[in-house]
Coordinates of C-alpha atoms and ligand atoms in Angstrom, one line a residue:
M18 CA -29.8 7.8 -104.8
T19 CA -29.1 9.6 -108.1
T20 CA -26.8 6.4 -109.0
E21 CA -29.9 4.0 -109.0
E22 CA -31.9 6.9 -111.1
P23 CA -29.5 8.8 -113.1
F24 CA -31.5 10.6 -115.6
K25 CA -34.5 11.8 -113.3
N26 CA -35.2 15.3 -113.5
I27 CA -32.9 17.2 -111.0
K28 CA -34.5 20.8 -109.6
V29 CA -32.0 23.5 -109.2
L30 CA -32.1 27.1 -107.6
I31 CA -29.2 29.1 -108.5
V32 CA -28.8 31.9 -106.4
D33 CA -25.5 34.2 -107.4
D34 CA -25.5 38.0 -107.9
D35 CA -23.1 37.7 -111.0
I36 CA -24.8 36.8 -114.3
V37 CA -21.9 35.9 -115.7
D38 CA -21.5 33.4 -113.0
R39 CA -25.0 31.7 -113.6
E40 CA -24.6 31.9 -117.1
M41 CA -21.5 29.5 -116.4
V42 CA -22.8 27.6 -114.3
K43 CA -25.9 27.0 -116.6
R44 CA -24.0 26.4 -119.2
H45 CA -22.1 23.6 -117.5
L46 CA -25.1 22.1 -116.3
G47 CA -26.7 22.3 -119.6
K48 CA -23.7 19.8 -120.8
S49 CA -24.6 17.0 -118.3
E50 CA -26.1 13.9 -119.4
Q51 CA -28.0 14.6 -116.4
P52 CA -30.7 16.6 -117.1
F53 CA -31.4 19.6 -114.9
I54 CA -34.4 22.2 -114.2
I55 CA -32.8 25.3 -113.6
T56 CA -34.6 28.4 -111.5
E57 CA -32.4 31.2 -111.0
S58 CA -32.3 34.1 -108.5
S59 CA -30.0 37.3 -108.4
S60 CA -30.3 37.8 -104.4
V61 CA -31.0 36.0 -101.1
D62 CA -34.6 37.7 -100.4
E63 CA -35.5 36.3 -103.8
G64 CA -33.7 33.3 -103.4
L65 CA -35.8 32.6 -100.6
I66 CA -39.2 33.4 -102.2
L67 CA -38.8 31.1 -105.2
Y68 CA -37.5 28.5 -102.5
D69 CA -40.4 28.3 -100.9
S70 CA -42.7 28.7 -103.6
D71 CA -41.2 25.0 -105.2
N72 CA -39.4 21.7 -104.2
F73 CA -36.1 22.0 -105.3
D74 CA -33.1 19.0 -105.1
V75 CA -30.6 21.2 -104.3
V76 CA -29.2 24.9 -104.0
L77 CA -26.2 26.3 -105.6
L78 CA -25.6 28.8 -103.5
D79 CA -22.8 31.9 -104.2
Y80 CA -21.2 33.1 -101.2
R81 CA -20.5 36.5 -101.9
M82 CA -23.9 39.1 -102.6
P83 CA -24.1 41.9 -102.1
Q84 CA -27.2 42.8 -99.3
R85 CA -27.0 39.2 -97.5
D86 CA -24.4 36.7 -98.0
G87 CA -24.8 32.6 -98.6
I88 CA -23.9 31.3 -95.3
E89 CA -27.0 34.3 -93.9
M90 CA -29.0 32.4 -96.8
I91 CA -28.3 29.3 -95.4
L92 CA -28.9 30.0 -92.0
E93 CA -32.2 31.8 -93.0
L94 CA -33.2 28.3 -94.9
K95 CA -33.1 26.5 -92.0
T96 CA -36.0 27.8 -90.6
H97 CA -37.9 27.9 -93.9
T98 CA -37.4 24.0 -94.3
R99 CA -39.7 22.1 -95.1
D100 CA -39.0 18.3 -94.0
Y101 CA -35.2 18.6 -93.3
G102 CA -34.6 21.1 -96.0
T103 CA -32.2 20.9 -99.4
A104 CA -28.8 20.1 -100.0
I105 CA -26.8 22.6 -100.6
V106 CA -23.7 23.5 -102.6
M107 CA -21.7 26.9 -101.7
M108 CA -19.7 28.3 -104.4
S109 CA -17.4 31.0 -103.9
S110 CA -14.7 32.7 -106.5
A111 CA -11.9 32.8 -103.7
E112 CA -10.8 29.6 -102.9
D113 CA -10.8 30.2 -98.9
E114 CA -10.1 26.8 -96.8
K115 CA -12.2 29.1 -93.9
L116 CA -15.0 29.9 -96.1
A117 CA -15.3 26.3 -97.3
T118 CA -15.6 25.1 -93.6
A119 CA -17.7 28.2 -92.4
S120 CA -20.2 27.0 -95.1
L121 CA -20.2 23.4 -94.3
E122 CA -20.7 24.4 -90.9
A123 CA -23.9 26.6 -91.5
G124 CA -25.3 23.6 -93.2
A125 CA -23.6 23.3 -97.0
Q126 CA -23.2 19.9 -98.3
D127 CA -20.2 21.1 -100.4
F128 CA -18.4 23.5 -101.2
I129 CA -16.7 24.6 -104.9
P130 CA -14.3 27.0 -106.2
K131 CA -15.8 29.0 -109.0
S132 CA -12.2 29.1 -110.9
E133 CA -12.6 25.1 -110.3
I134 CA -16.4 24.3 -111.8
T135 CA -16.3 22.4 -114.7
T136 CA -19.1 20.5 -116.2
R137 CA -17.7 16.7 -114.3
R138 CA -17.2 18.9 -111.2
I139 CA -20.2 20.7 -110.9
H140 CA -22.2 17.7 -111.3
N141 CA -20.6 15.6 -109.3
A142 CA -20.6 18.5 -106.6
I143 CA -24.4 18.4 -106.7
L144 CA -24.7 14.3 -106.5
H145 CA -22.6 14.5 -103.6
A146 CA -24.1 16.7 -101.8
Q147 CA -27.8 15.2 -102.7
T148 CA -25.6 11.4 -101.3
R149 CA -24.4 13.5 -97.9
F150 CA -27.8 15.3 -97.6
K151 CA -29.5 12.2 -97.5
L152 CA -27.4 10.4 -95.5
E153 CA -27.5 13.5 -92.7
K154 CA -31.2 13.4 -93.0
E155 CA -31.3 9.6 -91.8
L156 CA -28.8 10.1 -89.3
R157 CA -31.5 13.1 -88.1
E158 CA -34.4 11.3 -87.9
S159 CA -32.7 8.6 -86.1
Y160 CA -31.4 10.5 -83.8
L161 CA -34.9 11.5 -82.9
R162 CA -36.3 8.4 -82.8
S163 CA -33.8 7.6 -80.1
K164 CA -34.3 10.7 -78.4
D165 CA -38.3 10.0 -78.3
L166 CA -37.3 6.7 -77.0
A167 CA -35.5 8.1 -74.8
E168 CA -37.8 10.6 -73.6
K169 CA -41.3 9.5 -74.1
D170 CA -43.0 7.1 -72.3
S171 CA -43.6 4.5 -75.2
L172 CA -47.4 3.4 -74.1
T173 CA -49.1 7.0 -73.8
G174 CA -46.6 9.0 -75.7
L175 CA -46.6 11.1 -72.9
A176 CA -43.4 12.6 -72.0
N177 CA -41.2 10.5 -69.1
R178 CA -40.3 11.2 -65.8
F179 CA -36.7 12.4 -67.2
V180 CA -38.1 15.1 -68.9
F181 CA -40.1 16.0 -66.3
E182 CA -37.3 16.6 -63.3
E183 CA -35.5 18.5 -66.4
S184 CA -38.2 20.6 -66.9
L185 CA -39.2 21.3 -63.6
Q186 CA -35.8 22.2 -62.9
V187 CA -35.5 24.3 -65.8
A188 CA -38.8 26.3 -65.4
I189 CA -37.8 26.1 -62.0
T190 CA -34.5 28.1 -62.5
N191 CA -36.5 30.6 -64.9
N192 CA -39.4 30.8 -62.5
A193 CA -37.0 32.5 -60.1
R194 CA -36.8 35.8 -62.1
D195 CA -40.8 35.7 -62.3
E196 CA -43.6 36.6 -60.1
F197 CA -45.9 33.7 -61.8
K198 CA -46.0 31.0 -59.8
L199 CA -45.4 27.1 -60.7
G200 CA -47.6 24.8 -60.2
L201 CA -47.3 20.8 -59.8
L202 CA -49.8 17.9 -59.9
L203 CA -49.3 14.3 -59.3
F204 CA -51.3 12.1 -59.3
D205 CA -52.5 8.3 -59.8
I206 CA -55.3 6.1 -60.2
D207 CA -57.2 4.5 -56.8
D208 CA -56.9 0.6 -57.2
F209 CA -55.0 0.4 -60.3
K210 CA -53.7 -2.8 -59.2
C211 CA -56.2 -4.6 -59.1
I212 CA -57.4 -3.4 -62.8
N213 CA -54.2 -5.2 -63.6
D214 CA -54.9 -8.2 -61.5
I215 CA -58.5 -8.8 -62.5
H216 CA -58.5 -8.2 -66.3
G217 CA -54.7 -8.7 -67.3
H218 CA -52.2 -6.2 -68.2
D219 CA -52.9 -5.5 -71.7
V220 CA -56.4 -4.3 -70.4
G221 CA -54.3 -2.4 -68.0
D222 CA -52.0 -0.9 -70.8
V223 CA -55.4 0.3 -72.7
V224 CA -56.6 1.8 -69.8
L225 CA -53.8 3.6 -68.7
Y226 CA -54.0 4.9 -72.5
Q227 CA -57.3 6.1 -72.5
F228 CA -56.9 7.9 -69.1
A229 CA -53.9 9.8 -70.4
Q230 CA -56.0 10.8 -73.5
R231 CA -58.5 12.1 -71.4
V232 CA -56.3 14.0 -68.9
K233 CA -54.7 15.8 -71.7
S234 CA -58.1 16.8 -73.1
C235 CA -58.7 18.9 -70.0
L236 CA -54.8 20.4 -70.7
R237 CA -53.5 23.0 -72.9
E238 CA -50.6 22.1 -75.3
D239 CA -48.2 24.0 -73.5
E240 CA -48.6 22.3 -69.7
L241 CA -46.2 19.6 -69.5
F242 CA -48.2 16.4 -69.2
S243 CA -45.9 13.3 -68.2
R244 CA -46.1 9.8 -67.6
L245 CA -43.7 9.2 -64.6
G246 CA -44.0 5.5 -64.4
G247 CA -47.1 3.0 -63.9
D248 CA -50.0 4.5 -62.8
E249 CA -48.4 7.8 -62.0
F250 CA -48.5 10.9 -63.6
S251 CA -47.2 14.5 -63.2
I252 CA -48.3 17.8 -64.6
M253 CA -46.3 21.2 -64.8
I254 CA -48.5 24.5 -64.6
T255 CA -46.4 27.6 -66.1
N256 CA -47.2 31.3 -65.3
L257 CA -49.9 30.1 -62.5
K258 CA -51.6 33.1 -61.8
S259 CA -53.1 31.3 -58.2
S260 CA -53.5 28.2 -56.6
Y261 CA -57.1 28.2 -57.0
Q262 CA -56.2 28.2 -60.9
L263 CA -54.4 25.1 -60.1
G264 CA -57.3 23.7 -58.5
N265 CA -59.3 24.3 -61.0
I266 CA -57.2 22.1 -63.5
A267 CA -57.5 19.2 -60.9
K268 CA -61.4 19.7 -60.7
R269 CA -61.8 19.6 -64.6
I270 CA -59.5 16.3 -64.5
M271 CA -61.6 14.7 -62.0
T272 CA -64.6 15.8 -63.9
S273 CA -63.8 14.8 -67.0
L274 CA -62.9 11.3 -65.6
E275 CA -66.4 10.8 -63.9
K276 CA -67.5 9.4 -67.5
P277 CA -66.0 5.5 -67.7
L278 CA -62.9 4.8 -69.7
S279 CA -63.2 1.7 -72.4
A280 CA -61.1 -0.8 -72.9
G281 CA -62.7 -3.5 -75.5
L282 CA -66.2 -3.9 -74.4
T283 CA -65.4 -3.3 -70.6
Q284 CA -66.1 0.4 -69.0
F285 CA -63.5 0.9 -66.2
T286 CA -64.7 4.2 -63.9
V287 CA -61.3 5.1 -62.0
D288 CA -60.8 7.6 -59.1
I289 CA -57.4 9.2 -59.0
S290 CA -55.5 11.3 -55.9
V291 CA -54.0 14.2 -56.9
G292 CA -51.4 16.0 -54.9
M293 CA -50.9 19.6 -55.8
A294 CA -47.8 21.5 -54.7
I295 CA -46.7 25.2 -55.6
H296 CA -43.1 26.8 -56.4
P297 CA -42.5 28.9 -54.5
D298 CA -44.8 28.7 -51.6
N299 CA -43.9 25.3 -50.7
S300 CA -40.4 24.9 -52.1
L301 CA -37.9 26.6 -53.7
D302 CA -36.2 23.5 -55.1
S303 CA -37.3 20.9 -57.8
K304 CA -36.9 17.8 -55.7
E305 CA -38.3 19.2 -52.6
L306 CA -41.4 20.5 -54.9
I307 CA -42.2 16.9 -56.2
K308 CA -41.9 15.8 -52.8
C309 CA -44.5 17.8 -51.5
G310 CA -46.5 16.6 -54.3
D311 CA -46.2 13.3 -53.4
I312 CA -47.3 13.6 -49.6
A313 CA -50.1 15.7 -50.5
M314 CA -51.4 12.8 -53.1
Y315 CA -50.7 10.3 -50.1
R316 CA -53.3 12.8 -48.1
A317 CA -55.7 12.4 -51.2
K318 CA -55.4 8.8 -51.1
T319 CA -56.8 8.6 -48.0
Q320 CA -59.9 9.8 -48.8
K321 CA -62.5 8.0 -50.7
G322 CA -62.9 8.5 -54.5
S323 CA -61.6 11.2 -56.6
H324 CA -59.9 13.8 -54.6
A325 CA -57.1 16.6 -54.7
C326 CA -55.1 17.9 -51.8
F327 CA -52.8 20.5 -51.7
F328 CA -49.5 20.4 -49.9
Y329 CA -49.6 22.4 -46.5
K330 CA -46.8 22.2 -43.8
D331 CA -48.1 20.2 -41.4
M332 CA -49.1 17.4 -43.6
Q333 CA -44.4 16.9 -43.7
V334 CA -44.9 16.2 -40.2
E335 CA -48.2 14.2 -40.6
F336 CA -45.7 12.1 -43.2
V337 CA -43.1 11.9 -41.1
R338 CA -45.0 10.5 -38.3
R339 CA -46.9 7.8 -40.9
Y340 CA -43.9 6.7 -42.2
E341 CA -42.4 6.5 -38.8
V342 CA -45.4 4.4 -37.8
E343 CA -45.2 2.3 -40.6
S344 CA -41.7 1.4 -40.4
I345 CA -42.6 0.1 -36.2
L346 CA -45.5 -1.4 -37.7
N347 CA -42.9 -3.2 -40.1
S348 CA -41.3 -5.4 -37.7
A349 CA -44.3 -4.9 -35.3
I350 CA -44.5 -8.8 -34.8
E351 CA -40.8 -9.8 -35.0
L352 CA -40.0 -7.3 -32.1
N353 CA -43.0 -7.9 -30.2
R354 CA -44.2 -4.5 -30.3
L355 CA -47.6 -5.9 -30.5
H356 CA -49.8 -6.7 -27.5
L357 CA -53.9 -7.0 -27.2
V358 CA -55.6 -5.5 -24.4
Y359 CA -59.4 -6.3 -23.6
Q360 CA -62.2 -4.6 -22.6
P361 CA -65.0 -6.1 -20.7
I362 CA -68.6 -6.7 -22.1
V363 CA -71.1 -6.6 -19.2
N364 CA -74.9 -6.6 -18.4
P365 CA -75.6 -2.9 -17.5
A366 CA -78.3 -4.2 -15.3
T367 CA -76.2 -6.8 -13.3
N368 CA -72.7 -5.7 -14.1
E369 CA -72.1 -9.7 -15.1
L370 CA -69.4 -10.2 -17.1
H371 CA -70.4 -11.4 -20.5
G372 CA -67.2 -11.3 -22.5
F373 CA -64.7 -9.4 -24.0
E374 CA -63.4 -7.2 -27.0
A375 CA -60.1 -7.6 -27.6
L376 CA -58.1 -4.5 -28.9
L377 CA -54.8 -3.9 -30.6
R378 CA -51.9 -1.8 -29.1
L379 CA -49.0 -1.2 -31.0
T380 CA -45.9 0.1 -28.7
S381 CA -42.8 2.3 -30.3
E382 CA -39.6 2.0 -29.5
S383 CA -39.1 4.5 -27.2
G384 CA -42.4 2.9 -25.3
E385 CA -45.0 5.3 -26.3
I386 CA -48.6 3.7 -27.1
I387 CA -49.8 3.9 -30.3
S388 CA -53.3 4.0 -30.8
P389 CA -55.2 1.7 -33.0
D390 CA -57.2 4.5 -34.9
E391 CA -54.0 5.9 -35.9
F392 CA -52.3 2.9 -37.0
I393 CA -55.1 0.4 -38.2
P394 CA -55.7 3.1 -41.3
I395 CA -51.9 2.9 -41.8
A396 CA -51.5 -0.5 -41.9
E397 CA -54.6 -1.4 -44.1
Q398 CA -53.0 1.0 -46.8
S399 CA -50.3 -1.2 -46.5
D400 CA -51.8 -4.3 -46.8
L401 CA -49.4 -5.1 -43.0
I402 CA -53.1 -5.3 -41.7
V403 CA -53.5 -9.0 -43.2
E404 CA -50.9 -10.1 -40.9
L405 CA -51.4 -7.8 -37.9
G406 CA -54.9 -9.6 -38.2
Q407 CA -54.0 -12.9 -38.4
W408 CA -51.6 -12.1 -35.2
V409 CA -54.6 -10.6 -33.3
L410 CA -56.9 -13.4 -34.3
L411 CA -54.6 -16.3 -32.8
N412 CA -53.7 -14.2 -29.7
A413 CA -56.9 -13.4 -28.8
I414 CA -58.7 -16.8 -29.4
E415 CA -56.1 -18.5 -27.4
Q416 CA -56.4 -15.8 -24.6
L417 CA -60.5 -16.7 -24.4
K418 CA -59.4 -20.3 -24.2
K419 CA -57.3 -19.8 -21.2
W420 CA -59.7 -17.7 -19.3
Q421 CA -62.7 -20.0 -20.2
S422 CA -60.5 -22.7 -19.0
K423 CA -59.0 -21.0 -16.3
T424 CA -62.9 -20.0 -15.0
N425 CA -65.4 -22.2 -16.5
M426 CA -67.0 -19.8 -17.3
K427 CA -69.2 -19.2 -20.4
L428 CA -67.1 -16.2 -22.1
T429 CA -66.9 -14.5 -25.5
M430 CA -64.1 -13.1 -27.2
A431 CA -65.3 -10.0 -29.6
I432 CA -62.7 -9.6 -32.4
N433 CA -62.5 -6.5 -35.0
L434 CA -61.7 -7.2 -38.6
S435 CA -60.9 -4.7 -40.8
P436 CA -62.5 -4.6 -44.7
V437 CA -59.0 -5.7 -46.2
Q438 CA -59.1 -9.2 -44.3
L439 CA -62.2 -9.9 -46.2
N440 CA -59.9 -9.9 -49.5
S441 CA -58.4 -13.3 -49.0
D442 CA -59.7 -16.8 -47.7
N443 CA -56.6 -16.9 -45.4
L444 CA -58.9 -15.2 -42.6
L445 CA -61.4 -18.1 -43.2
I446 CA -58.5 -20.7 -43.1
S447 CA -56.8 -19.8 -40.2
L448 CA -60.4 -18.9 -38.5
K449 CA -61.3 -22.8 -39.1
K450 CA -57.5 -23.6 -37.7
H451 CA -57.6 -21.8 -34.3
I452 CA -61.5 -23.0 -33.4
Q453 CA -59.9 -26.5 -33.9
D454 CA -56.6 -26.4 -32.2
F455 CA -58.1 -24.5 -29.7
D456 CA -61.2 -26.3 -28.9
I457 CA -63.3 -23.4 -29.2
S458 CA -67.0 -23.3 -29.3
P459 CA -67.5 -21.3 -32.6
P460 CA -70.5 -18.7 -31.3
D461 CA -67.7 -17.3 -28.4
I462 CA -66.1 -15.8 -31.2
E463 CA -67.6 -12.6 -32.4
L464 CA -66.3 -11.0 -35.0
E465 CA -67.0 -7.3 -35.7
I466 CA -67.1 -5.2 -39.0
T467 CA -67.5 -1.6 -39.3
E468 CA -70.2 -0.3 -41.3
T469 CA -68.0 1.8 -43.8
A470 CA -66.3 -1.7 -44.4
L471 CA -69.2 -3.0 -45.7
L472 CA -69.3 -0.5 -48.6
K473 CA -66.8 -2.1 -49.9
V474 CA -68.5 -5.8 -50.1
N475 CA -68.5 -7.3 -53.5
E476 CA -69.4 -10.7 -53.7
S477 CA -66.1 -12.8 -52.5
T478 CA -66.3 -10.5 -49.5
L479 CA -69.6 -11.5 -49.0
S480 CA -68.9 -15.0 -49.5
R481 CA -66.4 -14.9 -46.8
I482 CA -68.6 -13.3 -44.5
Q483 CA -70.8 -15.8 -45.1
G484 CA -68.2 -18.7 -44.7
I485 CA -67.6 -16.6 -41.0
K486 CA -71.0 -17.8 -39.9
K487 CA -71.0 -20.9 -41.7
L488 CA -68.0 -21.4 -39.5
G489 CA -70.5 -20.7 -36.7
C490 CA -69.1 -17.7 -35.4
R491 CA -71.1 -14.5 -34.9
L492 CA -71.0 -11.6 -36.7
A493 CA -71.6 -8.0 -35.2
L494 CA -71.5 -4.5 -37.5
D495 CA -69.8 -2.2 -35.4
D496 CA -69.7 1.6 -34.7
F497 CA -73.7 1.4 -35.9
G498 CA -74.6 5.4 -35.8
T499 CA -71.1 7.0 -37.5
G500 CA -71.5 6.3 -40.7
Y501 CA -74.7 5.3 -42.8
S502 CA -76.9 3.7 -40.2
S503 CA -78.5 2.0 -43.1
I504 CA -81.2 -0.3 -42.2
S505 CA -80.2 -2.4 -45.8
H506 CA -76.8 -3.4 -43.9
L507 CA -79.0 -5.1 -41.1
L508 CA -81.1 -7.0 -43.3
L509 CA -79.0 -7.8 -46.3
L510 CA -75.9 -9.4 -44.2
P511 CA -75.9 -12.3 -41.7
I512 CA -75.5 -10.1 -38.5
N513 CA -76.0 -11.6 -35.4
T514 CA -75.1 -8.2 -33.2
V515 CA -75.3 -4.4 -33.6
K516 CA -72.6 -2.2 -31.8
L517 CA -74.0 1.2 -30.8
D518 CA -71.4 3.7 -31.7
K519 CA -70.6 6.0 -28.0
S520 CA -71.5 9.1 -30.3
I521 CA -75.1 8.0 -30.4
M522 CA -74.8 8.0 -26.4
P523 CA -76.7 11.0 -25.3
P524 CA -74.5 13.2 -23.5
T525 CA -76.8 14.0 -20.8
P526 CA -80.5 12.6 -19.9
E527 CA -81.9 16.3 -20.7
A528 CA -81.0 15.2 -24.1
K529 CA -84.2 14.9 -25.4
G530 CA -83.9 14.5 -29.0
P531 CA -80.7 11.9 -28.9
V532 CA -83.0 9.7 -26.2
K533 CA -85.2 9.8 -28.3
L534 CA -83.7 8.3 -31.3
L535 CA -81.2 5.7 -28.8
N536 CA -84.7 4.6 -28.1
A537 CA -86.5 3.9 -31.4
M538 CA -83.1 2.7 -32.6
I539 CA -83.3 0.1 -30.2
T540 CA -86.7 -0.6 -30.7
L541 CA -85.9 -0.8 -34.2
I542 CA -82.7 -3.5 -34.1
K543 CA -85.0 -5.2 -31.5
N544 CA -87.6 -6.0 -33.9
L545 CA -85.3 -7.2 -36.5
E546 CA -84.2 -10.0 -33.9
L547 CA -80.9 -8.7 -33.6
D548 CA -78.7 -8.4 -30.5
I549 CA -77.2 -5.2 -29.3
V550 CA -74.2 -4.0 -27.7
A551 CA -74.1 -0.3 -26.4
E552 CA -70.6 0.9 -26.3
G553 CA -69.3 4.1 -24.6
I554 CA -71.1 3.9 -21.7
E555 CA -69.8 6.7 -19.2
H556 CA -72.3 8.1 -17.3
P557 CA -74.7 6.0 -14.9
F558 CA -77.6 7.8 -16.2
Q559 CA -76.7 6.0 -19.6
Q560 CA -76.3 2.7 -18.1
E561 CA -79.8 3.5 -16.4
L562 CA -81.0 4.4 -19.7
I563 CA -79.8 1.6 -21.6
A564 CA -80.9 -0.8 -18.8
R565 CA -84.4 0.6 -19.0
N566 CA -84.4 -0.6 -23.0
H567 CA -83.8 -4.0 -21.6
L568 CA -80.2 -4.4 -23.3
T569 CA -78.3 -6.9 -21.4
K570 CA -74.6 -5.9 -23.2
A571 CA -72.6 -2.4 -22.7
Q572 CA -69.0 -1.6 -22.9
G573 CA -67.7 1.2 -21.9
Y574 CA -65.4 3.4 -19.5
L575 CA -68.0 3.6 -16.8
F576 CA -67.5 -0.3 -16.2
E577 CA -63.5 -0.9 -17.6
K578 CA -61.7 0.6 -19.8
P579 CA -59.3 -1.6 -21.9
M580 CA -57.2 -3.6 -19.4
S581 CA -54.2 -5.8 -19.8
V582 CA -54.2 -9.5 -19.0
K583 CA -53.2 -9.0 -15.9
N584 CA -55.6 -6.7 -14.8
I585 CA -58.3 -8.6 -16.3
E586 CA -57.3 -11.5 -14.3
K587 CA -56.8 -9.3 -10.7
T588 CA -60.3 -7.4 -11.4
Y589 CA -62.2 -10.6 -12.5
F590 CA -60.8 -14.1 -12.1
M591 CA -59.1 -13.9 -8.5
Ligands
LIG13 P1 -64.0 -0.2 -31.8 O1 -64.0 -1.5 -32.4 O2 -65.2 0.5 -31.9 O3 -63.7 -0.1 -30.4 C1 -64.2 0.6 -29.2 C2 -63.4 1.9 -28.9 O4 -64.2 2.8 -28.2 C3 -62.1 1.5 -28.2 O5 -60.8 2.5 -29.2 C4 -62.5 1.7 -26.8 O6 -61.0 1.5 -25.8 C5 -63.0 3.0 -27.1 N1 -63.9 2.8 -25.8 C6 -64.4 1.8 -24.4 N2 -65.2 2.3 -24.3 C7 -65.3 3.9 -24.1 C8 -65.7 4.9 -23.3 O7 -66.6 4.4 -22.8 N3 -65.5 6.0 -24.1 C9 -64.6 6.2 -25.0 N4 -64.5 7.5 -25.1 N5 -64.2 5.5 -25.6 C10 -64.1 3.9 -25.1 P2 -59.6 1.9 -29.1 O8 -58.7 0.5 -28.6 O9 -58.6 3.1 -29.5 O10 -60.1 1.2 -30.7 C11 -60.5 2.2 -32.1 C12 -60.8 1.1 -32.7 O11 -59.2 0.7 -33.4 C13 -61.6 0.2 -32.3 O12 -63.1 0.7 -32.4 C14 -61.0 -0.5 -33.9 O13 -62.2 -0.1 -34.7 C15 -60.1 0.0 -33.7 N6 -59.4 -1.6 -33.6 C16 -59.0 -1.8 -32.6 N7 -57.9 -3.3 -32.4 C17 -58.6 -3.3 -33.7 C18 -57.7 -4.6 -34.4 O14 -57.4 -5.8 -33.4 N8 -58.1 -5.0 -35.5 C19 -59.0 -4.0 -36.2 N9 -59.2 -4.4 -37.7 N10 -59.3 -3.3 -35.9 C20 -59.0 -2.3 -34.6
LIG14 MG1 -64.8 -2.8 -31.6
LIG15 MG1 -66.8 0.6 -31.9

């Protein structure tokens, strides 16, 4: 540095209580061909004030001074420093090896006994100290850069998982002595994969960056916000006074995300699922606490839209069960753990058999029959439903063919579809293939979609629904009356049949309101020229009620429960 520009002025601060020594140093510096601009001070305190008032290139520091010595000044300078400080040369009247080492350890770049000071020696010491100081600075900067790389997420600039886990552990250890709570928010963006899949990873990255900025704006500086990976983030709140406070932070973040994020010209509105866990209430251990947050996040995911959930003990039990069901599902097809049962659909006036609804059952290793209400949502969340749905389609259609051939009756088969199955063309391809392979008349197959599933309908799913119709199969709107019961769904979609949910069957003949409602619904649907199946018929008065309304199709425990193939054959075809 200085060798390249030998005659650039060097600003020197001399701190020495001994005026004779200061003069000696100044004399030598004056003799050098290198120009020095010298400022002097006779004490550490004064030196520190002067140091702060200018940008010195080097400090020549006497070790022995009356109130505070040179090493104390170096240590204090570290707390004053702009940038990384200034090169320091320690001078001492003693030729002490230990003192030399102590000075270098404290942060001086060179040590020079006063007895050895000559013009050349002091000039060289200053130049060496400056060079050494420059190298040290570069080293420190490169260390900080690699530390940043190791600790920071490069996309968002947030702390990474490593820092988060370490900090949580430290905070929990510190928290053990406090009566404060420590709160954890773990969250991810719902369906983030879709943004990547549809718009590409570059857009996905911008969305993640904007997302991180938006969330950050809801937080205080001291709240550790980290990106754990992908679209998964965490926030640690120390000094939490109550769980209410944690819930409020989650709410604030969710509200802030109601405004869309923009990536280029496209706007994205994202929902998040937030899991909340609290130390020491939920766990004393950092890893366990993260697990609690994760479990709560899973729970939040089961809700539509942005949602935050606190961890509670029963969740653990639910989570373990969920995990168990998911692992049974994973190998259900290979291990023959799936079977279909069939519930007859009959004419309520004559008890005449019209057809069946295929209903899926899962058997655990121990022989426990798991209800579809439990395993279907799990299969939907893990996309296993696609494979399961294909299995159901094949088996139900094959069974229909067997019964039609065996009985020569014009039987129908209703098959439930998950909205997830409408996300790919596989459904239509398989449906067409099975119709051909088994030589089935397409209207004998009725595919049931629930109303809540229709809320997720977009253009491509709608075109697949229309594809089902084009194949000639019938379409039913299942569970009508439980969700939105929207008339617009009845008009917009190519539906043939509405299945009235069991919950709208009047519980007693005296329930005047529900009876009127049912009658009105039936009239409305009939006026739209749609077919009706009444579900959940359990009592003879319900059978009578729907027969009086001239419904020709009903399903319910009063007629038959869902039955195995063997029992259906025994009951109907022997
Ligand atoms: P869902 O399609 O509405 O099927 C009717 C449900 O009501 C069946 O429950 C049936 O056993 C029950 N049920 C029938 N009659 C009565 C009655 O009189 N009283 C009462 N209380 N219940 C009655 P299940 O078999 O447990 O199925 C529950 C739901 O699981 C089904 O509701 C359907 O949404 C779903 N599901 C079943 N199998 C499949 C499948 O293969 N694929 C898909 N995606 N979903 C399925
Ligand atoms: Mg159904
Ligand atoms: Mg139903």
